Short mmCIF file of C-alpha atoms in Angstrom, two decimals:
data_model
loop_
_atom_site.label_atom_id
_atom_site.label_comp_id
_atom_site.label_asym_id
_atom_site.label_seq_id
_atom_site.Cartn_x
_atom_site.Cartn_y
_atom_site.Cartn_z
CA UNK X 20 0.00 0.00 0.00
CA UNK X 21 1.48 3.77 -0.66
CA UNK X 22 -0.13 6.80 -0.04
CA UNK X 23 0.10 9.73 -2.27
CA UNK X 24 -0.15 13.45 -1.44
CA UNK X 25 -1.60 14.68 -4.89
CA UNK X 26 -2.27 18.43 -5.91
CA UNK X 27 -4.90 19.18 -8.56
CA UNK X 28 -6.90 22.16 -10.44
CA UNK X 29 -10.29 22.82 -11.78
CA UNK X 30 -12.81 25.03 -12.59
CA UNK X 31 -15.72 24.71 -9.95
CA UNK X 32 -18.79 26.11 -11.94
CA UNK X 33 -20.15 22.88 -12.91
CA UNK X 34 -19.56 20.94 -9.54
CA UNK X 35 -21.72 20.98 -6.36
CA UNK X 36 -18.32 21.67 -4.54
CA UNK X 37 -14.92 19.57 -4.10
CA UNK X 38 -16.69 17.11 -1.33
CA UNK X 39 -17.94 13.88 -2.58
CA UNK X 40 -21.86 13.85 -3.03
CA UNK X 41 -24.07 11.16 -2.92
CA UNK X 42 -24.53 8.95 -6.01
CA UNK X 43 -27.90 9.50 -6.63
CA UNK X 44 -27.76 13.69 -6.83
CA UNK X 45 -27.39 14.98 -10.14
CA UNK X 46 -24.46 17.53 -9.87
CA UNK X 47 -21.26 15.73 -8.58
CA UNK X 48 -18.31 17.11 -6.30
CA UNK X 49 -15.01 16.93 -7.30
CA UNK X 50 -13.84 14.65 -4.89
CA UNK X 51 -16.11 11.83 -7.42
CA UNK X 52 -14.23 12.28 -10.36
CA UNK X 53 -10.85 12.18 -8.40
CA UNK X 54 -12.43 8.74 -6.94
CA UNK X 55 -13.24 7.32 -10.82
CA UNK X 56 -9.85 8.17 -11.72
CA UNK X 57 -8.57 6.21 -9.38
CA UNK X 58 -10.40 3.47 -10.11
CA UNK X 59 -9.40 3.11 -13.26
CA UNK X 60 -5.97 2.20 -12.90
CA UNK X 61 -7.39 -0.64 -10.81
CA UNK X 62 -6.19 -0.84 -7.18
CA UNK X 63 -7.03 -4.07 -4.96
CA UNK X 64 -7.74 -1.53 -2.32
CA UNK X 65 -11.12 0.38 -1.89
CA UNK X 66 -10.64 3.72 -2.82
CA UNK X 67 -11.05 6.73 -0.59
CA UNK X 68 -9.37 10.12 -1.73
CA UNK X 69 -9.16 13.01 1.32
CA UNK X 70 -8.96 16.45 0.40
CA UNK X 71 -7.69 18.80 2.48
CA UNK X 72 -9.88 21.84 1.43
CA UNK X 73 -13.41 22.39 1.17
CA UNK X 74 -14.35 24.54 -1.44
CA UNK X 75 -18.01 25.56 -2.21
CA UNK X 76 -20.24 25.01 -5.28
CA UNK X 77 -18.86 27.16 -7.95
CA UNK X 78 -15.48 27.59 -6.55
CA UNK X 79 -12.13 27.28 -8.26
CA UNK X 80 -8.80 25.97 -7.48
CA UNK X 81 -5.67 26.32 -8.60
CA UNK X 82 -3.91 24.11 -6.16
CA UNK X 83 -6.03 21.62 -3.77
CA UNK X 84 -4.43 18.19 -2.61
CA UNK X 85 -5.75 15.21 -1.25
CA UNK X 86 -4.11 12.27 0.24
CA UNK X 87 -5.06 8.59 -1.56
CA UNK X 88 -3.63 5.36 -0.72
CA UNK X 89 -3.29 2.81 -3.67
CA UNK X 90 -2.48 -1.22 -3.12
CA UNK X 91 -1.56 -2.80 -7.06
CA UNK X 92 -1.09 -6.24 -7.51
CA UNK X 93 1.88 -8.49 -6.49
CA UNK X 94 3.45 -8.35 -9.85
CA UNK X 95 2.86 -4.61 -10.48
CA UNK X 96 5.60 -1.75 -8.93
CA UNK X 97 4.02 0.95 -7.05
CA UNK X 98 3.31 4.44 -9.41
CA UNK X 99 6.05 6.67 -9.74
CA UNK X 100 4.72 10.77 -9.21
CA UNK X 101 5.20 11.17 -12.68
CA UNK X 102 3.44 7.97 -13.66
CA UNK X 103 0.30 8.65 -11.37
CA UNK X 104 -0.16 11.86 -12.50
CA UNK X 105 0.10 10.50 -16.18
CA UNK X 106 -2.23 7.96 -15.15
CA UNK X 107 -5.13 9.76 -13.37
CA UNK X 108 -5.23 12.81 -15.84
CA UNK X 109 -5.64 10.07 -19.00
CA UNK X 110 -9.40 9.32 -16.73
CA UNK X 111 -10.00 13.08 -16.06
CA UNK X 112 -9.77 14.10 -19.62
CA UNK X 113 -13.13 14.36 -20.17
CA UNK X 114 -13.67 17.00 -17.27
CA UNK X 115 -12.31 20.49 -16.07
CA UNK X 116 -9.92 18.99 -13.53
CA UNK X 117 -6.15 18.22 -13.81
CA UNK X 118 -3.26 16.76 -12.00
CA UNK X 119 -0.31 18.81 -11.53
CA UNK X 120 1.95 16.92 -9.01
CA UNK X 121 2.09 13.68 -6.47
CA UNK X 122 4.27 13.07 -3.87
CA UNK X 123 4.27 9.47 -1.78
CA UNK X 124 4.25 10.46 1.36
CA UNK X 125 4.29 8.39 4.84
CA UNK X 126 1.23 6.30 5.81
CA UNK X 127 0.10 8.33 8.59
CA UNK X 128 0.48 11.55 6.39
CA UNK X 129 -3.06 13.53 5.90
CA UNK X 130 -3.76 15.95 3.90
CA UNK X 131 -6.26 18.03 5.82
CA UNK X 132 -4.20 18.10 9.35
CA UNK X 133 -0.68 18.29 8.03
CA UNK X 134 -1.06 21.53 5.94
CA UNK X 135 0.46 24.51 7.46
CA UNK X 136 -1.03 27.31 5.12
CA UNK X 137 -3.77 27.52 2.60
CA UNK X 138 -3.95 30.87 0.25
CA UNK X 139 -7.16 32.15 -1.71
CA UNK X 140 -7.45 35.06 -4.49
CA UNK X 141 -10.90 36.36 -4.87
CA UNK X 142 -10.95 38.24 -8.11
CA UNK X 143 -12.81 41.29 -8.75
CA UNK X 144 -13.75 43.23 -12.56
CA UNK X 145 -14.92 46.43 -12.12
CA UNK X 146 -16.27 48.72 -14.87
CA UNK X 147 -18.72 45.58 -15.95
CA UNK X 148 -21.91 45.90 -16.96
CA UNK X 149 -23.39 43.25 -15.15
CA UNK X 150 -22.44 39.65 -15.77
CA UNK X 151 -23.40 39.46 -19.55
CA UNK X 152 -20.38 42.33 -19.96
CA UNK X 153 -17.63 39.86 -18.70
CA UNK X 154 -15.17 38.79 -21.80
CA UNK X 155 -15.95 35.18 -22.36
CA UNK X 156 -11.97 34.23 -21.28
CA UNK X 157 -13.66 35.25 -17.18
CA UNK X 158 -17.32 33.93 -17.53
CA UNK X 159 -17.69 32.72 -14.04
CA UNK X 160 -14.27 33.60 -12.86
CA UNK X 161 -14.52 36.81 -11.47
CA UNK X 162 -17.24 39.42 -9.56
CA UNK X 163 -18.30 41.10 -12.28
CA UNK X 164 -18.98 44.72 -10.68
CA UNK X 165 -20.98 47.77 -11.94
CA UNK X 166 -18.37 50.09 -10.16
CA UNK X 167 -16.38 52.15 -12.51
CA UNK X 168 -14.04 52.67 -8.89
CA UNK X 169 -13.66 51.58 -5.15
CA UNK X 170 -12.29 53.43 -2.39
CA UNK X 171 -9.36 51.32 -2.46
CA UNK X 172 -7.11 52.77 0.64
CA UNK X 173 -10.26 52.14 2.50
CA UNK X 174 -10.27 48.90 1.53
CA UNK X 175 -7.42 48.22 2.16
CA UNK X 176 -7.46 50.11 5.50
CA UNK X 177 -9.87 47.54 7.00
CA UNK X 178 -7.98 45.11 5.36
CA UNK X 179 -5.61 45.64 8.14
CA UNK X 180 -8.09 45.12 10.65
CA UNK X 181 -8.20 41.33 9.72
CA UNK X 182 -4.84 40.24 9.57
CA UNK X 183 -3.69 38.34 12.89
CA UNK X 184 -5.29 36.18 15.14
CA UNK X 185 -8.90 36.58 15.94
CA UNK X 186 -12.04 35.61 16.53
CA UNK X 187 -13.49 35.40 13.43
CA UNK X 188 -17.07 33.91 14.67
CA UNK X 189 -18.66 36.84 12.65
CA UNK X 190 -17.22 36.10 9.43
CA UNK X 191 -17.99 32.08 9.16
CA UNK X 192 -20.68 30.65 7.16
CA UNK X 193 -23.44 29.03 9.00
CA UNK X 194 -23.76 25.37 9.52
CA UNK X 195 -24.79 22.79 11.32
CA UNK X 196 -21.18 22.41 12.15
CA UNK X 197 -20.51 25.88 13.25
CA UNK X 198 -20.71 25.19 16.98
CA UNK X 199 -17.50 22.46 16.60
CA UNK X 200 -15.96 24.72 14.49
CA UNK X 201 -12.92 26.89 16.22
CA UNK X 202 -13.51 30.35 15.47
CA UNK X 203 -9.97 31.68 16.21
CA UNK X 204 -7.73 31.65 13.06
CA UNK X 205 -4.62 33.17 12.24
CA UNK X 206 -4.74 35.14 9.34
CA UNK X 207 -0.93 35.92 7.65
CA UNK X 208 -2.04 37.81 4.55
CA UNK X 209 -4.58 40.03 3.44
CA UNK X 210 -3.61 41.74 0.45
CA UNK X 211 -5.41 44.33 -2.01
CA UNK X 212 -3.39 44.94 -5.58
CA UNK X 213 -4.50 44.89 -9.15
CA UNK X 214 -4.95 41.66 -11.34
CA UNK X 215 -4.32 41.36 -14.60
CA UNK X 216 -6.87 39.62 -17.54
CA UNK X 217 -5.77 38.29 -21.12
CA UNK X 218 -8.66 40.38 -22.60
CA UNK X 219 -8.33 43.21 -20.37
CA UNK X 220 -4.65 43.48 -22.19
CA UNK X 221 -5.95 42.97 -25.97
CA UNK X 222 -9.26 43.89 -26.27
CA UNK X 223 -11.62 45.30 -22.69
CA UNK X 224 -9.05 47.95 -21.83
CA UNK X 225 -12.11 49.69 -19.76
CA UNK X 226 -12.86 46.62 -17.31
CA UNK X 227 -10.47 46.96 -14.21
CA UNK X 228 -9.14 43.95 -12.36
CA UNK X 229 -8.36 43.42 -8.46
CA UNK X 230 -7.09 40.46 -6.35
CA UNK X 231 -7.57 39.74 -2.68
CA UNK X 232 -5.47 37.22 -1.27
CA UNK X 233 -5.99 35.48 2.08
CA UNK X 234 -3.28 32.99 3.63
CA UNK X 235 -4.40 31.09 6.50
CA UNK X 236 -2.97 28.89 8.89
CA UNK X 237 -6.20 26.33 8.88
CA UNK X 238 -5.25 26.35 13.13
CA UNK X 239 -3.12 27.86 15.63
CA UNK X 240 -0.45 26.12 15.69
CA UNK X 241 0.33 24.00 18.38
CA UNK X 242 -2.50 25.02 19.92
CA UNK X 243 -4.65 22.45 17.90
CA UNK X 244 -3.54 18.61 18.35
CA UNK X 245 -3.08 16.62 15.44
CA UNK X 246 -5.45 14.15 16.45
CA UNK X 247 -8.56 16.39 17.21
CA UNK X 248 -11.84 15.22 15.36
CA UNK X 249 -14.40 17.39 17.29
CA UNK X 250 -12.87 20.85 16.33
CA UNK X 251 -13.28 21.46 12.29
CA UNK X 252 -10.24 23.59 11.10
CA UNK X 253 -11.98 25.58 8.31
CA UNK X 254 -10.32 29.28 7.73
CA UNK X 255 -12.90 31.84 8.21
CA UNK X 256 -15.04 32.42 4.84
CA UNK X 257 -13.37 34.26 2.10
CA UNK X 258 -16.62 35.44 0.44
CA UNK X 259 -17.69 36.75 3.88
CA UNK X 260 -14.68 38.69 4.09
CA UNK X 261 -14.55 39.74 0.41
CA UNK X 262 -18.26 40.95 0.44
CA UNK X 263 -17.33 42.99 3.75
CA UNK X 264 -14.26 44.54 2.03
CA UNK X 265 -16.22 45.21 -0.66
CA UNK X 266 -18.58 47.01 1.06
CA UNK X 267 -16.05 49.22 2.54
CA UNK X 268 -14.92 49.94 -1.15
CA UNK X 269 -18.62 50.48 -2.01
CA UNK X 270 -19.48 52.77 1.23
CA UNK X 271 -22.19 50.37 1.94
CA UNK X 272 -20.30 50.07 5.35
CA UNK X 273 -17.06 51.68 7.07
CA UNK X 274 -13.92 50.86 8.16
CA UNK X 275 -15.04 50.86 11.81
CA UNK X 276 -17.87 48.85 10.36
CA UNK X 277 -15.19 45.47 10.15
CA UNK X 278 -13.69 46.07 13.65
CA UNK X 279 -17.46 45.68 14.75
CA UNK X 280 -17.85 42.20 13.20
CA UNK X 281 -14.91 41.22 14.90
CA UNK X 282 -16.02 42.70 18.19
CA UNK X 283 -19.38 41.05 18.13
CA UNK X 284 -18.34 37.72 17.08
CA UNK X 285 -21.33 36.87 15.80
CA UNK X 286 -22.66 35.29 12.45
CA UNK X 287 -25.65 36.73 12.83
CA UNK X 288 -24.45 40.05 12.67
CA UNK X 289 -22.88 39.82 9.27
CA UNK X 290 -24.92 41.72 6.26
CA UNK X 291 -26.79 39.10 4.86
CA UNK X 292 -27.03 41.27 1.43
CA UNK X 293 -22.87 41.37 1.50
CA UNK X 294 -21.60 37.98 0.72
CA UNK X 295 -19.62 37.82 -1.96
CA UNK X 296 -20.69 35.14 -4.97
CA UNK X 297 -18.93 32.12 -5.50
CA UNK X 298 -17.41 32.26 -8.89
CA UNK X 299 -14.57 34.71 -8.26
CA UNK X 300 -12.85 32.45 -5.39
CA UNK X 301 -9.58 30.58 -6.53
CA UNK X 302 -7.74 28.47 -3.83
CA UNK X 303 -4.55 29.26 -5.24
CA UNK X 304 -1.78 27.55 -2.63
CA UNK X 305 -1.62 24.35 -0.03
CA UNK X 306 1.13 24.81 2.00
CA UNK X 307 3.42 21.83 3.39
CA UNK X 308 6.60 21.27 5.64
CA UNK X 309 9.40 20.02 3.15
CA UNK X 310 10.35 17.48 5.68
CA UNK X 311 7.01 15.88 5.10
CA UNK X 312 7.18 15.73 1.01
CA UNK X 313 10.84 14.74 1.13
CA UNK X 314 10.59 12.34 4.40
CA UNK X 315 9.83 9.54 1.85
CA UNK X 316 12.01 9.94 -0.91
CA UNK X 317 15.08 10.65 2.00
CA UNK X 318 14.74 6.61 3.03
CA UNK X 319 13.88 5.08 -0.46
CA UNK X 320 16.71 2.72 -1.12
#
């Protein structure tokens, strides 16, 4: 049996989300093609792929992982990286997800609790008129605003506000998993700058493009144990935040405005008219130790 850390891409609009749905609902997760690919290269083992990162229906990533163990026959060599990747990308042809890299990794290596960072970009257009005034290369991969400006030192100005360690209790999405979820994260980067777009560069010079990026430790560091299954380590929701920012930009709220969410720490409080939609969201980064890709490799004979 080897496990394998693997890191993959896709577009989210047509999935209900990277988790694995059920089989009878009609618009699958990620997580189900990444299972059918590895069925096809025919393990002896059932097959159970872990991601590390939730992302919701319509998200994007640019770099998830997932952790999959894979038992071949007796007369069959366990997959090289390069040969899995190979492999599982020949069965994903067919849909808007790809393989970039594997690593085999120890047995008792996971995914979800060994990740030390995770990084999002939520992308913004402004100048748009509404969604049907997108260029067709960001359909569904951007907020397409109406906003010919935003305050942007504003934004930016609350920005501030965010970055550190808080309780972030107003800014999580509601579940019926919010009470086991820890509400103090650690956030390392919150960053405002302009984006850049093929077509913005050849063709809509007018439409203006922005980038917020979030990197969060998904726990406090040894603060957290390893082993915990009652506390859910979910970063605090990007599209919350974004929408908030947003705001800011918009005037819909103030900079004071954010310290208040944090103050109140309470879902309930958050503008329910603010959250930002899904299709601009891009987890862009999963972040491990080296000595936990290379721990393997270092005592292969």
């Amino acid at each position: 049996m080897q496990r394998y850390l693997i890191f993959f891409q896709y577009i989210g609009t047509k999935f209900s989300g990277v988790a694995k749905t059920p089989v009878q609902q009609a618009v699958e997760g990620v997580t189900n093609h990444l299972e059918n690919a590895v069925r096809g290269l025919k393990p002896v083992n059932e097959v159970l792929v872990s991601i590390s990162s939730r992302t919701d229906t319509g998200v994007h990533a640019l770099c998830n992982s997932a952790h999959v163990d894979i038992l071949r026959r007796e007369e069959n060599p366990p997959f090289t990286e390069e040969t899995l990747c190979l492999a599982l990308n020949r069965h994903l042809m067919d849909q808007p997800i790809k393989i970039i890299r594997a690593h085999r990794v120890h047995k008792d290596f996971d995914a979800r609790r060994d990740a030390v960072s995770r990084t999002y970009v939520y992308r913004l257009a402004l100048n748009v008129g509404g969604h049907l005034g997108l260029p067709v290369t960001e359909t569904n991969l951007c907020w397409a605003l109406r906003d010919t400006s935003l305050n942007i030192e504003a934004m930016r100005e609350a920005s501030a506000l965010l970055l550190g360690t808080h309780d972030f209790s107003s800014f999580r999405n509601k579940s019926s998993e919010m009470p086991f979820k820890n509400p103090v994260k650690t956030l390392d980067i919150v960053r405002l700058e302009p984006g850049i777009s093929f077509s913005q560069r050849h063709f809509h010079r007018d439409v203006q493009f922005w980038e917020l990026t979030f990197k969060c430790r998904s726990f406090l560091y040894r603060q957290v144990s390893k082993s915990s299954s009652t506390i859910k380590m979910l970063p605090p929701s990007v599209r919350r935040m974004t929408g908030a920012l947003v705001g800011v930009g918009q005037g819909k709220l103030s900079v004071n405005h954010i310290q208040e969410l944090l103050d109140v720490r309470d879902s309930l409080a958050f503008p329910s008219n603010l959250m930002a939609p899904p299709q601009g969201l891009f987890l862009t980064s999963v972040q491990y130790r080296d000595s936990d890709l290379e721990a393997f490799n270092s005592e292969d004979p």
